Structure formats: structure tokens, C-alpha cells
CSV table of C-alpha atoms and ligand atoms in Angstrom, one decimal:
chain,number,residue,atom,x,y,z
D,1,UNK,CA,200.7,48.6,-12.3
D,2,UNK,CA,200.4,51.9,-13.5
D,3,UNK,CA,199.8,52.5,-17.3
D,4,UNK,CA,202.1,54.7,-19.0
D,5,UNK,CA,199.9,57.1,-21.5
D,6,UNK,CA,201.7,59.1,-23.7
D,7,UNK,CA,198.7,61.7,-25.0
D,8,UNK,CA,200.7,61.8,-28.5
D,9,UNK,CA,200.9,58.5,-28.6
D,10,UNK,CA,197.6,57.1,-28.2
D,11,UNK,CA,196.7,54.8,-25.8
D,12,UNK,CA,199.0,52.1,-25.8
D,13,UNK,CA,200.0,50.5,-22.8
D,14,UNK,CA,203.4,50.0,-22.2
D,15,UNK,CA,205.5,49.1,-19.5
D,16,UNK,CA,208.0,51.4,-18.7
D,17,UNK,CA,211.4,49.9,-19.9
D,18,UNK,CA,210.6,47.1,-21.4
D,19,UNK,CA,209.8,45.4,-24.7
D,20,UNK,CA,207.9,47.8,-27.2
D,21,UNK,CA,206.3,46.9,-31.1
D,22,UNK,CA,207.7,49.2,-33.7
D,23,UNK,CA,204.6,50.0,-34.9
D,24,UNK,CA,202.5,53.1,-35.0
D,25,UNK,CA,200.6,53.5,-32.0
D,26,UNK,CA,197.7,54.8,-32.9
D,27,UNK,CA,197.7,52.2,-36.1
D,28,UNK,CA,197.9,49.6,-33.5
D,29,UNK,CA,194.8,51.1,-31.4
D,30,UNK,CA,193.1,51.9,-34.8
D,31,UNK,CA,192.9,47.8,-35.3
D,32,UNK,CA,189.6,46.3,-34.0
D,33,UNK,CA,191.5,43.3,-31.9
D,34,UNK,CA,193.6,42.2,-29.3
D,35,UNK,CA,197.3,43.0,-29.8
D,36,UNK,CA,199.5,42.1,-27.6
D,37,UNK,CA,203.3,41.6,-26.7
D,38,UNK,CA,204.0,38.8,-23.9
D,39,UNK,CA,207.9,38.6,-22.8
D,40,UNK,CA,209.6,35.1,-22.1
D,41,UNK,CA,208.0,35.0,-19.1
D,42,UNK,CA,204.5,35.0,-20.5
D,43,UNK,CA,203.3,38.5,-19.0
D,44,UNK,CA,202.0,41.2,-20.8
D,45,UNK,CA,204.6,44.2,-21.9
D,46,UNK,CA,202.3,45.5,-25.0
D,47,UNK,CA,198.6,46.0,-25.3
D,48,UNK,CA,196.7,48.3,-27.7
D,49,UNK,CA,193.4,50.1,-27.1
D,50,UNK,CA,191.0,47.0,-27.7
D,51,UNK,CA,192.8,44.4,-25.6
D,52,UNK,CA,193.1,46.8,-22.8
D,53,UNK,CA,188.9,47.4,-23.1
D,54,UNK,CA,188.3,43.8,-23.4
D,55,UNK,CA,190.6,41.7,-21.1
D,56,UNK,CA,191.9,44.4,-18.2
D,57,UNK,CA,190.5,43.0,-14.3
D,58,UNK,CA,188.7,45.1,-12.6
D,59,UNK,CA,191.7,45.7,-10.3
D,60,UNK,CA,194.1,47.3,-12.8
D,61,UNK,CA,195.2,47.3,-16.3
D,62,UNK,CA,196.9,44.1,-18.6
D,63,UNK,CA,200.1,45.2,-18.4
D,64,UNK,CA,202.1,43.2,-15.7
D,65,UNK,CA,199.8,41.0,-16.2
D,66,UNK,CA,200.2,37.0,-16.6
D,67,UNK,CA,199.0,36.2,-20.2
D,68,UNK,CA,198.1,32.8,-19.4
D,69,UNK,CA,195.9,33.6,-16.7
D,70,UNK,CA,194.1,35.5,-19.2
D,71,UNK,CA,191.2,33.3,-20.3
D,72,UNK,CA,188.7,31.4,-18.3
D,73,UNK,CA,191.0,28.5,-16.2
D,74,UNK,CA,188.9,25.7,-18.2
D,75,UNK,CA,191.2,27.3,-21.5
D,76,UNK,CA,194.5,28.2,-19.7
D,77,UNK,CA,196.3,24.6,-20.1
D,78,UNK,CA,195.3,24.9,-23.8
D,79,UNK,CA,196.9,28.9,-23.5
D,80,UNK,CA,200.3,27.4,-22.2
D,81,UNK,CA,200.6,24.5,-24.4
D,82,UNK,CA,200.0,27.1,-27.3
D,83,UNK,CA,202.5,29.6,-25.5
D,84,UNK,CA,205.2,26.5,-25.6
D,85,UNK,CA,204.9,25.8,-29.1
D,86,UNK,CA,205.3,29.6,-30.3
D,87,UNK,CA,208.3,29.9,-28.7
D,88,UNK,CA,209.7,26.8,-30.2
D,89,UNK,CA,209.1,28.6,-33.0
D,90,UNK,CA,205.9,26.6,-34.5
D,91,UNK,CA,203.3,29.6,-34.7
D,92,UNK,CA,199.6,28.6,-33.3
D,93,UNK,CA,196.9,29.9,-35.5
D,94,UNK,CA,192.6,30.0,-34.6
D,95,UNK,CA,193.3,29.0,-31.0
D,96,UNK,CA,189.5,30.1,-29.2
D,97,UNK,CA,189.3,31.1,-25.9
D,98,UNK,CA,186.8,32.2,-23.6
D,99,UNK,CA,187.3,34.9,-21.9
D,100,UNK,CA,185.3,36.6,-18.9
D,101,UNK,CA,184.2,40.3,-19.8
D,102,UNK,CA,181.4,42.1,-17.0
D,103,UNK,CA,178.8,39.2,-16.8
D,104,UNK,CA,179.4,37.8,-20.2
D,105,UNK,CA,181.7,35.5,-21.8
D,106,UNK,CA,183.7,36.1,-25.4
D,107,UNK,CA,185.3,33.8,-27.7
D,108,UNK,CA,188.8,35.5,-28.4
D,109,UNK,CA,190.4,33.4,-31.7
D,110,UNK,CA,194.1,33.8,-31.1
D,111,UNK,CA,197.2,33.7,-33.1
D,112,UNK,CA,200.3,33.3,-31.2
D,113,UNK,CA,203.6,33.9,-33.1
D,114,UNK,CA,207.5,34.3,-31.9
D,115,UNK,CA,209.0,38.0,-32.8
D,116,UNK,CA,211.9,35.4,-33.8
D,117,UNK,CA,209.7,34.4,-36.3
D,118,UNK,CA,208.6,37.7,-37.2
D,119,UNK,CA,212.2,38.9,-37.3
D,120,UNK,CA,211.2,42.0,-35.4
D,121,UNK,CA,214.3,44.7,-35.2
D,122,UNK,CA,212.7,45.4,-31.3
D,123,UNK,CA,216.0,45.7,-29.3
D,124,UNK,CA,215.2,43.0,-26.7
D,125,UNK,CA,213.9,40.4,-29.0
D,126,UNK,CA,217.5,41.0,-31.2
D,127,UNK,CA,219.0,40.5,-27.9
D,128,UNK,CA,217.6,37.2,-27.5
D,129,UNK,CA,218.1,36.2,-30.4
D,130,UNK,CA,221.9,36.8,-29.7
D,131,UNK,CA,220.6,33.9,-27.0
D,132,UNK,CA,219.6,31.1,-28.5
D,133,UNK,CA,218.5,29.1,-25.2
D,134,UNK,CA,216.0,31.9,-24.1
D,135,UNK,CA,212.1,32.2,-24.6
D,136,UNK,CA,211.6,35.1,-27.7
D,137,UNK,CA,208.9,37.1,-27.1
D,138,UNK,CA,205.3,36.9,-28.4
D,139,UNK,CA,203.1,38.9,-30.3
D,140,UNK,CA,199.6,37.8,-29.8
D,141,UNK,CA,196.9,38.6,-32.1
D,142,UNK,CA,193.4,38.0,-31.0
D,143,UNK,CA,189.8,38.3,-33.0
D,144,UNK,CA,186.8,38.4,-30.8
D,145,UNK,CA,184.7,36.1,-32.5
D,146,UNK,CA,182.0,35.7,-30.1
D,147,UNK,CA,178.9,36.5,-32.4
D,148,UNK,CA,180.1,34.9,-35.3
D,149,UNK,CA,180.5,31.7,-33.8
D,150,UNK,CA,176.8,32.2,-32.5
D,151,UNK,CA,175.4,33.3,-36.2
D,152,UNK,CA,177.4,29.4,-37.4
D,153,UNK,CA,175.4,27.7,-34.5
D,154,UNK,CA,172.4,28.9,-35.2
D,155,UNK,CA,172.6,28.6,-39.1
D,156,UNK,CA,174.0,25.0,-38.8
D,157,UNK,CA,170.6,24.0,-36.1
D,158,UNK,CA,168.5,25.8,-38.3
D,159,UNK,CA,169.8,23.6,-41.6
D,160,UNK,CA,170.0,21.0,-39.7
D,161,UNK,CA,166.8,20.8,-38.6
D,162,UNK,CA,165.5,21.1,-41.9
D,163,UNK,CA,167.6,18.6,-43.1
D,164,UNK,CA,166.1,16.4,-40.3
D,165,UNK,CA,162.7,17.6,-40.6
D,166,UNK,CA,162.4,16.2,-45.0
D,167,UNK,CA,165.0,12.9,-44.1
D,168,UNK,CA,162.5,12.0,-41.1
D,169,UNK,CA,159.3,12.7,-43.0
D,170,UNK,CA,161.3,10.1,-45.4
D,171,UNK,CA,161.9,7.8,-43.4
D,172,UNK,CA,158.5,7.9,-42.1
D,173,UNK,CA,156.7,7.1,-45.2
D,174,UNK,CA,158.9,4.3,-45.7
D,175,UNK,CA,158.5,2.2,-42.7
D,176,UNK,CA,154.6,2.9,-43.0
D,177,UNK,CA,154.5,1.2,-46.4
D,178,UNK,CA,155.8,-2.2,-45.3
D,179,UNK,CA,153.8,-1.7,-42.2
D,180,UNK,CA,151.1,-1.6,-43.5
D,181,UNK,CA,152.2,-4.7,-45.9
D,182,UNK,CA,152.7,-6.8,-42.9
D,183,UNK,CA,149.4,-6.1,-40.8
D,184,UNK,CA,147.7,-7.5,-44.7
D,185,UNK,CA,149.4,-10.0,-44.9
D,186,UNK,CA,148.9,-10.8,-40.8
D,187,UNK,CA,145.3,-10.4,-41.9
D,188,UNK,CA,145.6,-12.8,-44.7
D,189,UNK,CA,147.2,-15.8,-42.6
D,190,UNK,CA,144.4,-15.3,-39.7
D,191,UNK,CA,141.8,-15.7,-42.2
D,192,UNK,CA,143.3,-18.7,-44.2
D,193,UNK,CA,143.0,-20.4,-40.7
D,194,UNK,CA,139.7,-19.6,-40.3
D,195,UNK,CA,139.0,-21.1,-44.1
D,196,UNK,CA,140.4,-24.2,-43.6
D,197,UNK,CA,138.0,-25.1,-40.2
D,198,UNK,CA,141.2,-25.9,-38.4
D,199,UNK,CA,141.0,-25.3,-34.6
D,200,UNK,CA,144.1,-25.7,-33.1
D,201,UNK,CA,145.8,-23.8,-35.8
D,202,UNK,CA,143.6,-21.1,-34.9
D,203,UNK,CA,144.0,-20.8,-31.4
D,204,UNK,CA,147.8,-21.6,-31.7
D,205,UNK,CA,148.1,-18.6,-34.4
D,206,UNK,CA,145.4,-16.0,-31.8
D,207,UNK,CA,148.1,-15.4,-29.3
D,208,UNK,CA,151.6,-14.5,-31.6
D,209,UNK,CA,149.1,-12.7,-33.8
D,210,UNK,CA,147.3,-10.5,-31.5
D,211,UNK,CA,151.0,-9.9,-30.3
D,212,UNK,CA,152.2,-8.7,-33.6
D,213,UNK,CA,148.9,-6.5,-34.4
D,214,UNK,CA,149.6,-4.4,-30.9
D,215,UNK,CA,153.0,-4.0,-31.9
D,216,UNK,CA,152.3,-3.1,-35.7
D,217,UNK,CA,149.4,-0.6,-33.6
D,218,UNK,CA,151.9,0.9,-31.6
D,219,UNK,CA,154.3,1.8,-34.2
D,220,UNK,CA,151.7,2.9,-36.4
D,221,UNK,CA,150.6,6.0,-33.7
D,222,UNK,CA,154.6,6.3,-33.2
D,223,UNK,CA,155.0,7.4,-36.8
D,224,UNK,CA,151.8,9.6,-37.1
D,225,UNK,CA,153.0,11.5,-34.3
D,226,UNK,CA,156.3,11.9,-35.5
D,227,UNK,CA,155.5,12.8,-38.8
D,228,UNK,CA,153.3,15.1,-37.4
D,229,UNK,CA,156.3,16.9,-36.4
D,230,UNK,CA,158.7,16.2,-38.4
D,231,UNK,CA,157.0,16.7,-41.9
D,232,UNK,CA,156.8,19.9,-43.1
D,233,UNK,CA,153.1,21.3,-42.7
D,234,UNK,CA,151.6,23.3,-45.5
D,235,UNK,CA,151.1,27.0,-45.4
D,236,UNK,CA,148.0,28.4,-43.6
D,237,UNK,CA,147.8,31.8,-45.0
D,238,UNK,CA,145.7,34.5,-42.9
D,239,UNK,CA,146.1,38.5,-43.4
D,240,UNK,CA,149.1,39.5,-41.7
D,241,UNK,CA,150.8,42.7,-41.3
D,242,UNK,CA,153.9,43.2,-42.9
D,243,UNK,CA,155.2,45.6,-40.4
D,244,UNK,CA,154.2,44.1,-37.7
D,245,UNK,CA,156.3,40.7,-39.3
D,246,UNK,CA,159.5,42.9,-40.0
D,247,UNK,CA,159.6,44.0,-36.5
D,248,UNK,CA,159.6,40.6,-35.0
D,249,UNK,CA,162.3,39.6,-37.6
D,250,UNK,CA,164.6,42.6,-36.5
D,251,UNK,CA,163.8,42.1,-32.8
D,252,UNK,CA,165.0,38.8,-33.3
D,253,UNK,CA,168.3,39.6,-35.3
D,254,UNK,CA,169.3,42.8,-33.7
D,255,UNK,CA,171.9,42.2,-30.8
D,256,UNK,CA,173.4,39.7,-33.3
D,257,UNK,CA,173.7,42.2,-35.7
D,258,UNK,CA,175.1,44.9,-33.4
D,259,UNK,CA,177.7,42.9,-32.0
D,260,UNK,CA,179.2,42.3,-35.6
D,261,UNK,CA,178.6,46.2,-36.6
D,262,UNK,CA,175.6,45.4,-38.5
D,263,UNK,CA,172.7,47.9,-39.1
D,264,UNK,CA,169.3,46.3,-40.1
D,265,UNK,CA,166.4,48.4,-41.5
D,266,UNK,CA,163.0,47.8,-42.4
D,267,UNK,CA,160.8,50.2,-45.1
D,268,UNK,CA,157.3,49.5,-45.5
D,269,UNK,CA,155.1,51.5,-47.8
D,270,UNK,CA,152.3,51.6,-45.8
D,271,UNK,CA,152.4,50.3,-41.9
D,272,UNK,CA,148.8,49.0,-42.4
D,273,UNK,CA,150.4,46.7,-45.9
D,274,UNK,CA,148.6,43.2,-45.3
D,275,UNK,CA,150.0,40.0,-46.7
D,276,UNK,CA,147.6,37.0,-46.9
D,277,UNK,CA,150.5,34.7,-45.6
D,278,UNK,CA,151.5,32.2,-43.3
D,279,UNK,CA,153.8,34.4,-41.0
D,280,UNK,CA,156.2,31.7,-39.5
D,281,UNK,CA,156.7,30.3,-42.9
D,282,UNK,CA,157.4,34.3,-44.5
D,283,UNK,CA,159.4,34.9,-41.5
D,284,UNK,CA,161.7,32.0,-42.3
D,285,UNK,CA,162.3,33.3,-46.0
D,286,UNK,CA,163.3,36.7,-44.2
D,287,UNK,CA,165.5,35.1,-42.0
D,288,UNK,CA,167.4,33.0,-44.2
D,289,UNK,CA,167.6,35.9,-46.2
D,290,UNK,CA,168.8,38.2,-43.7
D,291,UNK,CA,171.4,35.1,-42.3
D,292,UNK,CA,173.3,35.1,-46.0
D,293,UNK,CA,173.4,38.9,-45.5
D,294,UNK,CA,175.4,38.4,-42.2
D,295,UNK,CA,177.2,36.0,-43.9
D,296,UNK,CA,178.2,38.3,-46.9
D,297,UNK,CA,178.9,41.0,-44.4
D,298,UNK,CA,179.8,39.8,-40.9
D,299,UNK,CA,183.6,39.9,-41.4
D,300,UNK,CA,183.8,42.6,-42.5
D,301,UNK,CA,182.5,44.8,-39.0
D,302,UNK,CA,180.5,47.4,-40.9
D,303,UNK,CA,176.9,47.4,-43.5
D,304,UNK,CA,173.5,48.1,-43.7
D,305,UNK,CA,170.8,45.7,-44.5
D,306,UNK,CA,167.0,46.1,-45.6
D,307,UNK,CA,163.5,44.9,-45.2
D,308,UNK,CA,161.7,46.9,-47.9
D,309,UNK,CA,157.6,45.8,-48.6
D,310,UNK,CA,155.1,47.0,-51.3
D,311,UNK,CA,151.9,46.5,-52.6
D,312,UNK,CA,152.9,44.1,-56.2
D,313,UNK,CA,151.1,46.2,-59.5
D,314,UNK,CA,149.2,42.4,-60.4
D,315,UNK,CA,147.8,41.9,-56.6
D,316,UNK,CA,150.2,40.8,-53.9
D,317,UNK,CA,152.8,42.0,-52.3
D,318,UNK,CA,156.8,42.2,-53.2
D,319,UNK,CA,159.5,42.1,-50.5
D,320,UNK,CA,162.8,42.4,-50.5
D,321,UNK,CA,166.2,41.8,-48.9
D,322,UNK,CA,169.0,44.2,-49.9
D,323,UNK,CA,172.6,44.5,-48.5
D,324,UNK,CA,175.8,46.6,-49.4
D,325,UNK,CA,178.6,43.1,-49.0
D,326,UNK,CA,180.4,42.1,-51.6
D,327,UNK,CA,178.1,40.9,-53.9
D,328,UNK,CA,177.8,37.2,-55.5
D,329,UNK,CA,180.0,34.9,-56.3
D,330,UNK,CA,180.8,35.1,-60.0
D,331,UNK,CA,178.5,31.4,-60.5
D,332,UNK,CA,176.6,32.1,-58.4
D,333,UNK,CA,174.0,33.9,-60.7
D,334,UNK,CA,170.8,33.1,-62.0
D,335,UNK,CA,169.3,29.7,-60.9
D,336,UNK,CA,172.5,28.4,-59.1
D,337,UNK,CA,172.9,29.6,-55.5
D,338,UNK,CA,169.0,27.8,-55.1
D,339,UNK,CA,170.0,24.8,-55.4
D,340,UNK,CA,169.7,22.6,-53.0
D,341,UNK,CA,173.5,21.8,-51.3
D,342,UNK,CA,175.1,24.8,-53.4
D,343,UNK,CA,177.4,26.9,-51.1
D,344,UNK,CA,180.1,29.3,-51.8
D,345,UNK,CA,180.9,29.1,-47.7
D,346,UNK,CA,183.2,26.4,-45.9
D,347,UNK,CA,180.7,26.1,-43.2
D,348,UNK,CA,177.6,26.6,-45.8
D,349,UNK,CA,174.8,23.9,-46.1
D,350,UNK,CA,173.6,25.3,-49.5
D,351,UNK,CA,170.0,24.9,-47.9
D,352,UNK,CA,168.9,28.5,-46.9
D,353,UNK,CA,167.8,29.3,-50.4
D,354,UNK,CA,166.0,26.3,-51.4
D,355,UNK,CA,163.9,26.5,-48.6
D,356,UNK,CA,163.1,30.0,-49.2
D,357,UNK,CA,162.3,29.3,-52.7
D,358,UNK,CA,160.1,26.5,-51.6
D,359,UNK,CA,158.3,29.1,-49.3
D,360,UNK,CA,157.9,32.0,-51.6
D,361,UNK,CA,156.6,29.2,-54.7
D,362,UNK,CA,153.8,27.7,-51.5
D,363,UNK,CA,152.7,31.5,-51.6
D,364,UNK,CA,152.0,31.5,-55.4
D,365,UNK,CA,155.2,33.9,-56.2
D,366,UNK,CA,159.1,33.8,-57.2
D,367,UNK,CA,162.4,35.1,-55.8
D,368,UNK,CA,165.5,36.3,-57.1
D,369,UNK,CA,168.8,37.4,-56.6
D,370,UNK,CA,170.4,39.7,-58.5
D,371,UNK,CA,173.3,42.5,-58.1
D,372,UNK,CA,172.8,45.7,-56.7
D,373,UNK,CA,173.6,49.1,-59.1
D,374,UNK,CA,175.6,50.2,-56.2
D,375,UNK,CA,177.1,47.1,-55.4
D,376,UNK,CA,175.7,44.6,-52.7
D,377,UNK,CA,173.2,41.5,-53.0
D,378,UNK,CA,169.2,42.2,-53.5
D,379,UNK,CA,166.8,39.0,-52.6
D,380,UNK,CA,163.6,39.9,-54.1
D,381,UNK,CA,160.5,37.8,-53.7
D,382,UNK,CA,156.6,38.2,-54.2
D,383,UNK,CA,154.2,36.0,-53.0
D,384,UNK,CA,150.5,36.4,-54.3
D,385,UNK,CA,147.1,38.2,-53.4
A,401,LIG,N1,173.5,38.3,-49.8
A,401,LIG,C1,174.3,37.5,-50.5
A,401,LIG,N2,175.5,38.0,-50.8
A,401,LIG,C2,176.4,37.2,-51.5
A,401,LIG,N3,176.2,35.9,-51.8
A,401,LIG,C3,175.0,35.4,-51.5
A,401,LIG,C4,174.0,36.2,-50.8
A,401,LIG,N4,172.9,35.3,-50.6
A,401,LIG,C5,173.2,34.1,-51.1
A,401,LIG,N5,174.5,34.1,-51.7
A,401,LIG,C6,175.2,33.0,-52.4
A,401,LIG,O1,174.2,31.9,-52.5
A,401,LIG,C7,174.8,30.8,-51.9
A,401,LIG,C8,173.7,29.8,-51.4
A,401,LIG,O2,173.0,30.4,-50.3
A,401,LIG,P1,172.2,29.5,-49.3
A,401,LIG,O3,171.3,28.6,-50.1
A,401,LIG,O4,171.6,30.3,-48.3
A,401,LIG,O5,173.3,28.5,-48.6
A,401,LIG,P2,174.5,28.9,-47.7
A,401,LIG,O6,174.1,30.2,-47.0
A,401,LIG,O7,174.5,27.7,-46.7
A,401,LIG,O8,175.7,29.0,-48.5
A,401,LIG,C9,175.7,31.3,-50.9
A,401,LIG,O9,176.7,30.3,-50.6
A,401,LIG,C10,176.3,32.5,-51.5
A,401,LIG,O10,177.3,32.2,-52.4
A,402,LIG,MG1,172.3,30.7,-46.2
């Protein structure tokens, strides 16, 4: 198939005599997804800039190309039941599919539409319209949403270990209290026996007994070791460098942060800064931090967040996460967005912030959030000397 570039145009594919958006060209290569056109008989007529980059084979371009042979084949039955239903008319919205692109895989969220439904003046879909038995054409409109489904993973393991991590340590205390209830009173009847001289009681209670005390035993150690991981451990605070902790933070966050357009910086007043802290624990805060930051921004393709550190004037050191999004929700001032399950987002646990708070307070200091002069979200926190 050989692409048809029109150097005024942009770079559009079209084929030659066929269907054609009435769109600007270079509007359509200008948008930061797939676009596409696919004719009754589901191949490709239309593709802008992006789609072209992301889905062309190795062997040639899109155009020509079967649509539903698009996506990996473990998605394509879902592609052609989709297909089906946008021609009948019934649009298909947030359809994901993987598709294969160099070594890697990327989540494409679809829309499907009919141009019927769009009631498009292109010339062919008119004259199909004119025949009401045929297939209209499609426009296809796909996000790649690849890294932000990645971000929601991670954030919902991460709450959700949390979550786990207090409900375990929970549940853990409560089965040790009436274990340790039983082995007393275990104790109790054993000695009552031996009180009232009676020997065959004795050796007919020695057996069940000695049963029961392994098994109390064995679920005692059970719960020590789980609470050992599951409870929260206190801080163990040691000098650390703060530069040396931003660095692992951004190592950690940076391809995420490129793939959504996102530029993370870190500003420290003095590369030798110390902070008598317990690193995983600060690290957590920063990351939390950092994750409502991608959250604030991450649709949006473009901003710049910051790591900034300073000696505190009283002793300590102050830290602080800043980014240029959209600022807070109008309630979501003050006191409110630490509470525990409080969540502007649809997919939000509300947890981040408490946990941080709960940090920052195990490091003797406080955090806030407040707006930004310029516009944008700071997180400030201190913790002490
Ligand atoms: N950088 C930020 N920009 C805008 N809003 C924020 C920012 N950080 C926190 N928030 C607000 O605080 C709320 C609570 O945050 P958090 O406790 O981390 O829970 P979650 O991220 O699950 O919503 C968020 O839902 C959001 O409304
Ligand atoms: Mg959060």
C-alpha cells in the first residue's frame, strides 16, 4: 500500500479514492491519539500522524489495512463484536485493547462510533446512507492508556496493601485475646483435676488437653509471625541523605512519568542535607505525594513536579511536593483531603494522605496542603531534628 502524503497537508494517510474526514489535517495530526476511518468492510481508509506511529506493521503502513486484525488476536473477537454494534448504530465507548508496538505492549482505549451517527456530510458515508442495508463507516478514536492504567495498579496494590497491612494487624490482636483466654482457662480445668485427687479424670483429660495446648502453641507462633509482617513497624530513624532519598524516589517514578509527559525535579539546598529519618517510611510520604501529583496531572499529557528540601529555621528539615495541575478541589481544603477514605477520584482510596500524615506526625512534624500563588498543589511537610 503506498501512503499518499500531500506535504501541505500534513501527514495524513489516505487512500487514494476513497473515504476522507472533513477535518483539518494537520488538526487531526496535531491530536495526541489514534484517529481513524474504517469503511464497511472494516479496513482502514483514514489514519492521522499518531495511529500511523503506533499501530503501522513493520511491512507497510495502516492504510489498507484490516482494522480488526489490529490488536493482539486475544482482543480481536472483542474488536468485531464492538465493530458490529457501531454499525447498528449503538456507539462503543472505553473499549481497551492491547496492541503490539516494537517489543512492548500498549493499552489503546477505543471509541467506536458510526459517521451515520455522526451525520458526517463525507460523500460516501451520505451515499450510504441513501442505502439503508449497508455497513456506514467508522470513525475510531483511540487513547493510549498504557501508563495510566499502570499508575491505577500500582496505587490500588499500594492502598491495598495498607488497607491489609492495619485490618490484619486487627485481626491479629483479636484472635490472640481469646487465645490466650482459652489456654487459662485449659490451665484452669487441668489443675482442678489435679485438686480434686481424681486419677482417671486426670489421665482421661492429659491426652485432649495436650492436643489442644499444641494447637493453641501453633497458632500462637502463626500470629506472631504474621503480625510481624503485617503490622506496621515503628520508624527507625538514622541520618540519611536527602539527596541521595530524592534520587531513588525519581529513579523509581521516571519512566512512568515520561510516558504520561511528566517532568519530575528535585532541589535540594545542600547535596550533603541529612535527615535523621527512617528512609523507606520518608520515601512512602514522597511517593504518595508525588502519586496524587500524577493523578492531578496525568490527563492532562504535560507538568512539572518538585522535590524541594531545606534545613527547617527550629532544627529539622522541611520538604516539599509542588505541582502546576489544577489545583484542589474546592472542599478539599484544610484538614479534609487527610482523612482517612476521602477522595475526590472514582478510582481514589482516600488513603494516600492519611498515611502520609501518619508518617510525617512518627517524625515529630506536620504536613499541609495548600494552593500554589501560580496555581498548582504544594504538599509541605517537616519532620524534626
Ligand atoms: N496534588 C494534588 N492536586 C489536587 N488535589 C489533590 C492533590 N493531592 C491531594 N489532592 C486531593 O486530596 C484527596 C485525597 O488524597 P489521598 O488521600 O492521596 O487519596 P486519593 O489519592 O486516593 O484520592 C484527593 O482525592 C484530591 O482531591
Ligand atoms: Mg493518593
Amino acid at each position: 500500500m503506498t501512503r499518499e502524503l500531500d506535504p501541505l497537508a500534513g501527514s495524513v494517510e489516505r487512500r487514494p479514492a476513497s473515504h476522507d474526514l472533513v477535518l483539518p489535517h494537520r488538526l487531526l495530526d496535531a491530536f495526541e491519539g489514534c484517529l481513524l476511518c474504517v469503511d464497511a468492510g472494516g479496513i482502514v481508509t483514514v489514519a492521522n500522524r499518531y495511529a500511523s506511529e503506533l499501530l503501522s506493521s513493520e511491512d507497510g503502513g495502516l492504510l489498507g489495512s484490516s482494522f480488526l486484525t489490529l490488536p493482539e488476536a486475544k482482543n480481536q473477537r472483542a474488536l468485531a463484536q464492538a465493530v458490529h454494534a457501531a454499525q447498528a448504530g449503538r456507539s462503543v465507548h472505553d473499549l481497551d485493547l492491547s496492541h503490539r508496538h516494537g517489543s512492548r505492549t500498549r493499552v489503546i482505549r477505543w471509541s467506536l462510533t458510526s459517521m451515520r451517527e455522526l451525520g458526517t456530510s463525507d460523500e460516501e458515508a451520505t451515499a450510504e446512507e441513501a442505502r439503508p442495508n449497508s455497513s456506514p463507516m467508522l470513525l475510531a478514536v483511540g487513547i493510549d492508556v498504557t501508563e495510566r492504567l499502570e499508575h491505577e495498579r500500582q496505587n490500588a496494590e499500594d492502598d491495598a496493601m495498607a488497607v491489609m497491612g492495619t485490618l490484619a494487624a486487627g485481626l491479629a490482636h483479636g484472635i490472640r485475646n481469646p487465645l490466650n483466654a482459652a489456654t487459662l482457662q485449659l490451665e484452669l480445668l487441668l489443675s482442678r483435676a489435679r485438686r480434686a485427687g481424681d486419677a482417671s479424670l486426670q489421665s482421661q483429660l492429659a491426652e485432649p488437653a495436650a492436643l489442644v495446648q499444641t494447637a493453641i502453641g501453633r497458632l500462637a507462633v502463626l500470629l506472631d509471625e504474621f503480625l510481624h509482617v503485617a503490622q506496621p513497624r515503628e520508624p527507625v530513624r538514622l541520618p540519611s541523605s536527602i539527596a541521595e532519598l530524592f534520587e531513588t524516589v525519581l529513579a523509581h517514578k521516571r519512566p512512568l512519568m515520561e510516558g504520561l509527559g511528566l517532568i519530575l525535579l528535585s532541589k535540594v539546598s545542600d547535596v550533603g542535607l541529612l535527615a535523621r529519618c527512617d528512609s523507606a517510611k520518608i520515601k512512602q510520604v514522597l511517593v504518595n505525594l508525588i502519586r496524587n501529583c500524577i493523578d492531578a496531572l496525568g490527563t492532562r499529557g504535560y507538568g512539572l513536579i518538585e522535590l524541594h528540601a531545606e534545613p527547617r529555621a527550629g532544627g529539622g528539615v522541611s520538604l516539599a511536593v509542588l505541582d502546576d495541575g489544577p489545583g484542589l478541589a474546592g472542599h478539599m481544603h484544610g484538614d479534609a483531603a487527610f482523612q482517612p477514605f476521602t477522595t475526590t477520584k472514582a478510582a481514589g482510596t482516600g488513603l494516600g494522605l492519611s498515611i502520609a500524615r501518619k508518617i510525617v506526625s512518627q517524625h515529630g512534624g506536620t504536613i499541609q496542603l495548600s494552593a500554589r500563588p501560580g496555581g498548582g498543589t504544594a504538599a509541605r511537610f517537616w519532620i524534626s531534628e
